[in-house]
mmCIF file of C-alpha atoms in Angstrom:
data_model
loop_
_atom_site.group_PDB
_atom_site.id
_atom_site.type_symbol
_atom_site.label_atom_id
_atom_site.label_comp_id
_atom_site.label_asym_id
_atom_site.label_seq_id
_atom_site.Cartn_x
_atom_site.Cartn_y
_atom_site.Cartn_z
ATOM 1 C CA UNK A 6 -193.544 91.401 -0.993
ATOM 2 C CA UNK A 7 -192.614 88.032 -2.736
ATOM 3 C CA UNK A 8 -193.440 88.241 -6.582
ATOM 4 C CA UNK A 9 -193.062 85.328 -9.062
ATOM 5 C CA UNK A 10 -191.839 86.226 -11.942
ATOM 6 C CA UNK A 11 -193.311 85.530 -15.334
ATOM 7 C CA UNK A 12 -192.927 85.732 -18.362
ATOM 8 C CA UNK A 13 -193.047 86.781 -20.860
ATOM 9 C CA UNK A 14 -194.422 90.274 -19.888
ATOM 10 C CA UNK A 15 -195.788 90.753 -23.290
ATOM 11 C CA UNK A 16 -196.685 89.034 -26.455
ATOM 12 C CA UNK A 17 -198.256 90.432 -29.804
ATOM 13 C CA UNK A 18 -199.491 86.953 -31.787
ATOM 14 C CA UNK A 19 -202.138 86.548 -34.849
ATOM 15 C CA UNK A 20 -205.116 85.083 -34.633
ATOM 16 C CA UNK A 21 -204.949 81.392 -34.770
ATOM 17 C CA UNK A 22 -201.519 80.943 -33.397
ATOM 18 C CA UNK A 23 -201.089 79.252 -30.174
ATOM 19 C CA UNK A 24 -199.696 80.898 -27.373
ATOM 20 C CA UNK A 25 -197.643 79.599 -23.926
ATOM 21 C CA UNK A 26 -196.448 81.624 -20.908
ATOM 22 C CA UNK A 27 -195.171 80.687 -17.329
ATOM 23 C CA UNK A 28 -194.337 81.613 -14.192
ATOM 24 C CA UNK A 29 -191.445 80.231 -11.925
ATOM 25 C CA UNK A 30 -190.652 80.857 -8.195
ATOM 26 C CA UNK A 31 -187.739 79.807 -5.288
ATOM 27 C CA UNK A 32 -190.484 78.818 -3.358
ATOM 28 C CA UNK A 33 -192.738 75.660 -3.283
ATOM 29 C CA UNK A 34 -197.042 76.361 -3.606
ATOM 30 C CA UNK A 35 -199.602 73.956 -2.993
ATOM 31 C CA UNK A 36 -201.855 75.180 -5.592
ATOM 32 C CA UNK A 37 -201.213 77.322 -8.829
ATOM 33 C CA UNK A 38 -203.553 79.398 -10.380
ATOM 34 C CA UNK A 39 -204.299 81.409 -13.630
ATOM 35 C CA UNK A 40 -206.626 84.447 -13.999
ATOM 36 C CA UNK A 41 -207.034 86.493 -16.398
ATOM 37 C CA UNK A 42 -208.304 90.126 -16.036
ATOM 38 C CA UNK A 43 -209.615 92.369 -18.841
ATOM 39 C CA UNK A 44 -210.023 96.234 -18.198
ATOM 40 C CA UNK A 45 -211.551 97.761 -15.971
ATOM 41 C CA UNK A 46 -212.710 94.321 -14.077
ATOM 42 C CA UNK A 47 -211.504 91.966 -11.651
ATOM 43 C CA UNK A 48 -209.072 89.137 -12.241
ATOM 44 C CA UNK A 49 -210.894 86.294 -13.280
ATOM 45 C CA UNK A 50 -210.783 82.579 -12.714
ATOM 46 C CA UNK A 51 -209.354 80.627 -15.873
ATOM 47 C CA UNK A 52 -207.651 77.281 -14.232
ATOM 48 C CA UNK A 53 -206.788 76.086 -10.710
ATOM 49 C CA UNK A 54 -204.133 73.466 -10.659
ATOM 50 C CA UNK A 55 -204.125 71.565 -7.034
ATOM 51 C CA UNK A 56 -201.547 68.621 -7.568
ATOM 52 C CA UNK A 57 -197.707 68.463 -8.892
ATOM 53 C CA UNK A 58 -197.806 67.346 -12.476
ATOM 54 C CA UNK A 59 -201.323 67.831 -12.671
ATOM 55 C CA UNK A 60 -202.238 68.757 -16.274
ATOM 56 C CA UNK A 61 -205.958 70.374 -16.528
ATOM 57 C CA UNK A 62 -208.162 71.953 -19.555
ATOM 58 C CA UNK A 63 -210.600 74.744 -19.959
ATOM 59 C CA UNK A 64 -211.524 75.018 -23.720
ATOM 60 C CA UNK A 65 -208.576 75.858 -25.743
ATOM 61 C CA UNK A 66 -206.823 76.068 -22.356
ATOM 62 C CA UNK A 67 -204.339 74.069 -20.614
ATOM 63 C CA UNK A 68 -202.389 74.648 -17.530
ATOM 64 C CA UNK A 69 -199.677 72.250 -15.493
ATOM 65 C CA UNK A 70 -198.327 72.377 -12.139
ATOM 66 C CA UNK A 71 -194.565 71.776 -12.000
ATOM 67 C CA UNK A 72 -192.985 68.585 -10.566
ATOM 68 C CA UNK A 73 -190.736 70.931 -8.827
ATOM 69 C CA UNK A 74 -194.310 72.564 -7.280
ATOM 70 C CA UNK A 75 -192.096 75.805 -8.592
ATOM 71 C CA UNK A 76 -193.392 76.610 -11.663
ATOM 72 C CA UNK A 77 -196.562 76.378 -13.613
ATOM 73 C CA UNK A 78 -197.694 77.001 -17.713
ATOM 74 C CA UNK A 79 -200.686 78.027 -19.437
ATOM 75 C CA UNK A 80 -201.092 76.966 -23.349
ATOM 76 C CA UNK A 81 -203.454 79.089 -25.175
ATOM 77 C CA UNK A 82 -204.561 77.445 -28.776
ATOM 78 C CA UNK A 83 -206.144 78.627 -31.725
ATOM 79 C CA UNK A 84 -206.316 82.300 -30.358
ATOM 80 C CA UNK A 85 -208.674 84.814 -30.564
ATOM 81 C CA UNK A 86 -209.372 88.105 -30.224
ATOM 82 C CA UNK A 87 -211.329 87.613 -27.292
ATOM 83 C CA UNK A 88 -208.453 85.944 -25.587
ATOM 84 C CA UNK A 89 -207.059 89.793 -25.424
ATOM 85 C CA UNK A 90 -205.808 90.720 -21.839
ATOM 86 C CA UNK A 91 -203.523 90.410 -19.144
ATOM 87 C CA UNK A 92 -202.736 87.289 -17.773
ATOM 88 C CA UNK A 93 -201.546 86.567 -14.456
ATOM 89 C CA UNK A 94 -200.541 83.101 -12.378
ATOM 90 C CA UNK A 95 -200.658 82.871 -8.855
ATOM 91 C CA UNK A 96 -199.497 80.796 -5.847
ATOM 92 C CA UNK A 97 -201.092 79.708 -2.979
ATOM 93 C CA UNK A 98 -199.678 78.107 0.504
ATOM 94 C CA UNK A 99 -202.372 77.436 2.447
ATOM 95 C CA UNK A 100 -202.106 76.754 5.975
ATOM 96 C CA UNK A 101 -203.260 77.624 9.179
ATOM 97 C CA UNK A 102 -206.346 79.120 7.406
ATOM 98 C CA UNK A 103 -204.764 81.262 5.659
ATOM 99 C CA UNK A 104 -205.369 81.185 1.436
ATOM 100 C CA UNK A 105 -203.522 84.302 0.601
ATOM 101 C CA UNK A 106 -202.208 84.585 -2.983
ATOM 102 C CA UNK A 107 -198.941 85.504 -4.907
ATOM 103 C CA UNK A 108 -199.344 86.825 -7.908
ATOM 104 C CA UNK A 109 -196.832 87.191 -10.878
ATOM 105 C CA UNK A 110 -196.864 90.649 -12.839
ATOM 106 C CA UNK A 111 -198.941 89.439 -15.393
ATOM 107 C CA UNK A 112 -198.633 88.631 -19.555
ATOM 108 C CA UNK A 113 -199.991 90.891 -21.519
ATOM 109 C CA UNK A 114 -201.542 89.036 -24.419
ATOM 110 C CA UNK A 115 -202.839 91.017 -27.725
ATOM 111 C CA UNK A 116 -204.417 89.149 -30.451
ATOM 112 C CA UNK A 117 -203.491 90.963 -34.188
ATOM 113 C CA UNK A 118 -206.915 89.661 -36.291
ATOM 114 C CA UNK Q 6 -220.548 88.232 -12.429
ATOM 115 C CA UNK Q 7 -217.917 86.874 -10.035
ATOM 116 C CA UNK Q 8 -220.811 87.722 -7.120
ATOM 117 C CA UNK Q 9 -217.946 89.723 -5.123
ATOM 118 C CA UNK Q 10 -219.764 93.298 -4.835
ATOM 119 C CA UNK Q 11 -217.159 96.016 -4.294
ATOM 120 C CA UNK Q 12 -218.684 99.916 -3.564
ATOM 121 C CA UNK Q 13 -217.491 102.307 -4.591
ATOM 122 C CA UNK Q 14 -216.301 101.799 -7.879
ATOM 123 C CA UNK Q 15 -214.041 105.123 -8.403
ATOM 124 C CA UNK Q 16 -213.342 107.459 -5.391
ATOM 125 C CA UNK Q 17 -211.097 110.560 -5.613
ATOM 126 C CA UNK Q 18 -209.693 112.234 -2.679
ATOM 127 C CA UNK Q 19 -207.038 114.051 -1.348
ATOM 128 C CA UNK Q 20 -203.529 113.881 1.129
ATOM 129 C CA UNK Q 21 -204.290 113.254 4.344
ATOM 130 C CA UNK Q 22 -207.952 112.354 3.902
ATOM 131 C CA UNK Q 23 -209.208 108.954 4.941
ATOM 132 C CA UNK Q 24 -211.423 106.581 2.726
ATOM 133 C CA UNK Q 25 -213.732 103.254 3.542
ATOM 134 C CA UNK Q 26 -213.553 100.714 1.073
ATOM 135 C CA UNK Q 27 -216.497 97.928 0.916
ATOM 136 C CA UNK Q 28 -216.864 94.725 -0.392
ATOM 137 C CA UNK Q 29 -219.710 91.989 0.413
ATOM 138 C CA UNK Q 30 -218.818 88.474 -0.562
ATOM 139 C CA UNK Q 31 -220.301 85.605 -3.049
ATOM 140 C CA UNK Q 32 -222.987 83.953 -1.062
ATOM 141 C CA UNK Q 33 -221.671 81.218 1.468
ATOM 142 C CA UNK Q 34 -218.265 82.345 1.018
ATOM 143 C CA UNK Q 35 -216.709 83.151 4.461
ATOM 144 C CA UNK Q 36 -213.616 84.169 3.760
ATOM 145 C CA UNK Q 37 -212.665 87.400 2.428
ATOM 146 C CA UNK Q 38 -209.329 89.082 1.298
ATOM 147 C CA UNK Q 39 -207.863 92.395 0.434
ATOM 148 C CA UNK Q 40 -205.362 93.305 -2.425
ATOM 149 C CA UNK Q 41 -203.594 96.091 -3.756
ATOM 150 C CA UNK Q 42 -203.033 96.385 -7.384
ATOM 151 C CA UNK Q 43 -200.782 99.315 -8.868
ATOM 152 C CA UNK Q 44 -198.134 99.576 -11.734
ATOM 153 C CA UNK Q 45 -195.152 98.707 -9.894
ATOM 154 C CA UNK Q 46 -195.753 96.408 -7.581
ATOM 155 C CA UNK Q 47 -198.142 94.198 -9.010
ATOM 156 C CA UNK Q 48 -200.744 92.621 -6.847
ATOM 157 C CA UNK Q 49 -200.182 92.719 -3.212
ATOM 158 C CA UNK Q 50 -201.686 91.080 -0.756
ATOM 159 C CA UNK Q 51 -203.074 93.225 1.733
ATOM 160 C CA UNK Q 52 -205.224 90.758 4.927
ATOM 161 C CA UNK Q 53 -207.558 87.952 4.859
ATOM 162 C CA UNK Q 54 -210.864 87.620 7.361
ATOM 163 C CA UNK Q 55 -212.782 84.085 8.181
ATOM 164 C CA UNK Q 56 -215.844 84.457 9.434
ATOM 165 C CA UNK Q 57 -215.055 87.925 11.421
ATOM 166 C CA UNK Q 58 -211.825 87.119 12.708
ATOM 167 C CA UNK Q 59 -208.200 87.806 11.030
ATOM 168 C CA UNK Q 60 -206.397 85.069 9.315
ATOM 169 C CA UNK Q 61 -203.673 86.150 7.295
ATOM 170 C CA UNK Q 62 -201.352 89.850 6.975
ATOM 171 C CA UNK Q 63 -199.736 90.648 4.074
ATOM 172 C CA UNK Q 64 -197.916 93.824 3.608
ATOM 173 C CA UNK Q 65 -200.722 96.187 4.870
ATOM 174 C CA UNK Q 66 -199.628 99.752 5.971
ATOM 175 C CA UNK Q 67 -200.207 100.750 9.676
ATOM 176 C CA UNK Q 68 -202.675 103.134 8.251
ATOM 177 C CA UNK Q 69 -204.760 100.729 6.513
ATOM 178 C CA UNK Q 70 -206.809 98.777 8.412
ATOM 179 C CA UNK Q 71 -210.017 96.460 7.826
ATOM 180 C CA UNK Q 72 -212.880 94.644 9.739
ATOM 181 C CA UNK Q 73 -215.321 91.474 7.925
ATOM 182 C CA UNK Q 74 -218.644 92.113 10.083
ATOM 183 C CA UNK Q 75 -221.194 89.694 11.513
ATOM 184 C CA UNK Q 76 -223.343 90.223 8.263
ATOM 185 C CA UNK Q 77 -219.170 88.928 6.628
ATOM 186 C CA UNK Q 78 -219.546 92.174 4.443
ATOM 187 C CA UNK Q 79 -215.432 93.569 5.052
ATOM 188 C CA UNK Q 80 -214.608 97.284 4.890
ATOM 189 C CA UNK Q 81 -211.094 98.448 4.142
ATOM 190 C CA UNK Q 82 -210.044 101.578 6.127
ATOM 191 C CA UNK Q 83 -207.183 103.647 4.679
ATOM 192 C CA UNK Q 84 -205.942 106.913 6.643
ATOM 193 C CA UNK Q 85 -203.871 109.709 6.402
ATOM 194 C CA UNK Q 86 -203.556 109.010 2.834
ATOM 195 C CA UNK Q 87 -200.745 109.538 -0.095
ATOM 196 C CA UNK Q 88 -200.442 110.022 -3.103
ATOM 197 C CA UNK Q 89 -198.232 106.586 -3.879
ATOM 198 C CA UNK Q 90 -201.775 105.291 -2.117
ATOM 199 C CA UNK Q 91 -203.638 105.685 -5.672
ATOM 200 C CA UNK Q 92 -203.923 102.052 -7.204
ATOM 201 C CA UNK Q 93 -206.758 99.689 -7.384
ATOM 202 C CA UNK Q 94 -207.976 97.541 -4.360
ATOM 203 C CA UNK Q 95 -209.283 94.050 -4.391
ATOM 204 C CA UNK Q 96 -211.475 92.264 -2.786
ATOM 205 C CA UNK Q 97 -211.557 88.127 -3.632
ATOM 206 C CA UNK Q 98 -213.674 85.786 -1.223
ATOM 207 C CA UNK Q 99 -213.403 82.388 -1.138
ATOM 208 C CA UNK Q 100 -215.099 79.579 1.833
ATOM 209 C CA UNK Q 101 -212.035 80.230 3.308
ATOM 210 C CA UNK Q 102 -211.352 76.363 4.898
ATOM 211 C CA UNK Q 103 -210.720 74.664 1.603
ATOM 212 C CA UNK Q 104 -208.016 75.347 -0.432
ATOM 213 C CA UNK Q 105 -209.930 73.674 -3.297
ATOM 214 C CA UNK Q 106 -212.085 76.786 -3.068
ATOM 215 C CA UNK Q 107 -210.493 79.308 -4.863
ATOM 216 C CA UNK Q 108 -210.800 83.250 -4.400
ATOM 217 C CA UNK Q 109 -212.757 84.813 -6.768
ATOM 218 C CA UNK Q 110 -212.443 88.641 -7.207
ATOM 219 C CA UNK Q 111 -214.760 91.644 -7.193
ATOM 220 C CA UNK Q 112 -214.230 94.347 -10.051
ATOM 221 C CA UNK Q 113 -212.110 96.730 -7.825
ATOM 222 C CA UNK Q 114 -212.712 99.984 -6.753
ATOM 223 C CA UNK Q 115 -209.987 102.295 -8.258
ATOM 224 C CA UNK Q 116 -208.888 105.021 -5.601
ATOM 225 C CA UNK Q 117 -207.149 108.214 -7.138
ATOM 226 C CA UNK Q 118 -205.029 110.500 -4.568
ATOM 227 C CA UNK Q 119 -204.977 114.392 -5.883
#
């Protein structure tokens, strides 16, 4: 199936540094998302972006949603060792009723205290 | 607590055996969806149900199959099973007719193929 790729697929920071992935695709979403998903759970909700160039917050994260409606970022800042996981972007063409998600193959962040 | 309920949480089984995977959604959510998470491939979209009826395939195996009931609980059927059929499966629900709504996702129930 269609993946989007993103990168990078690991990253090994100290605490206190700020961190920045992304995820590009050759094809156009509607809405981006980020989850994040710890083990041994589900992936969980972080930021849902619905509008190109949108730029939205959660704490000491911010996502955007590409002009192009290709690509999307997540900024970490002032990390900590809670923010430990993987983290994974998604895409989402809705239509017809249908919601179904494409998922990148995640960013696996680890937080050195 | 995403409110996604997925049972069971670990099941181990063998080639050729067939499984039932559950999951009952958040509260008011009518749409539910299926995905397959494993090493190589990532997470895969498996199907999506509204309100009892199928919305959206992904690339689900001919011998997987699922159903959303009346009560919009869904149950994932997967047959004549294999080993490369050992991964985690998803289940995210969402309202399902807004895609300002997102999916949120149960904690998985991790299937192991001996």
């Amino acid at each position: 199936g269609q993946q989007l790729n993103q990168s990078p697929q690991s990253m090994f920071i100290q605490e206190g540094e700020d961190v920045s992935m992304n995820c590009t695709s050759s094809s156009i979403f509607n809405t981006w998302l980020w989850y994040k998903q710890d083990p041994g759970e589900g992936p969980v909700l972080l930021i849902a972006l619905y509008k190109a160039g949108e730029l939205t917050s959660n704490g000491r994260l911010t996502a955007q949603f590409g002009i192009t409606r290709k690509d999307s970022f997540l900024n970490i800042s002032a990390s900590i060792p809670s923010d430990v996981g993987i983290y994974f972007c998604a895409g989402q063409v809705s239509g017809a009723g249908s919601y179904q998600l494409t998922f990148g193959k995640g960013t696996k962040l680890s937080v050195i205290p | 607590d995403s409110g996604v309920t997925q049972t069971p949480k670990h099941l181990i089984t063998a080639t050729g055996q067939r499984v039932t995977l559950r999951c009952s959604p958040r509260s008011g959510d009518l749409s539910v969806y299926w995905y397959q998470q494993s090493l190589d491939q990532g997470l895969q979209f498996l199907i999506q149900y509204y309100n009892g009826e199928e919305r959206a395939k992904g690339n689900i195996l001919e011998r997987f199959s699922a159903q959303q009931f009346p009560d919009l609980h869904s149950e994932l059927n997967l047959s004549s099973l294999e080993l490369g059929d050992s991964a985690l499966y998803f289940c995210a629900s969402s309202v399902g007719s807004d895609r300002k709504q997102p999916q949120h996702f149960g904690d998985g129930t991790r299937l192991s193929i001996l």
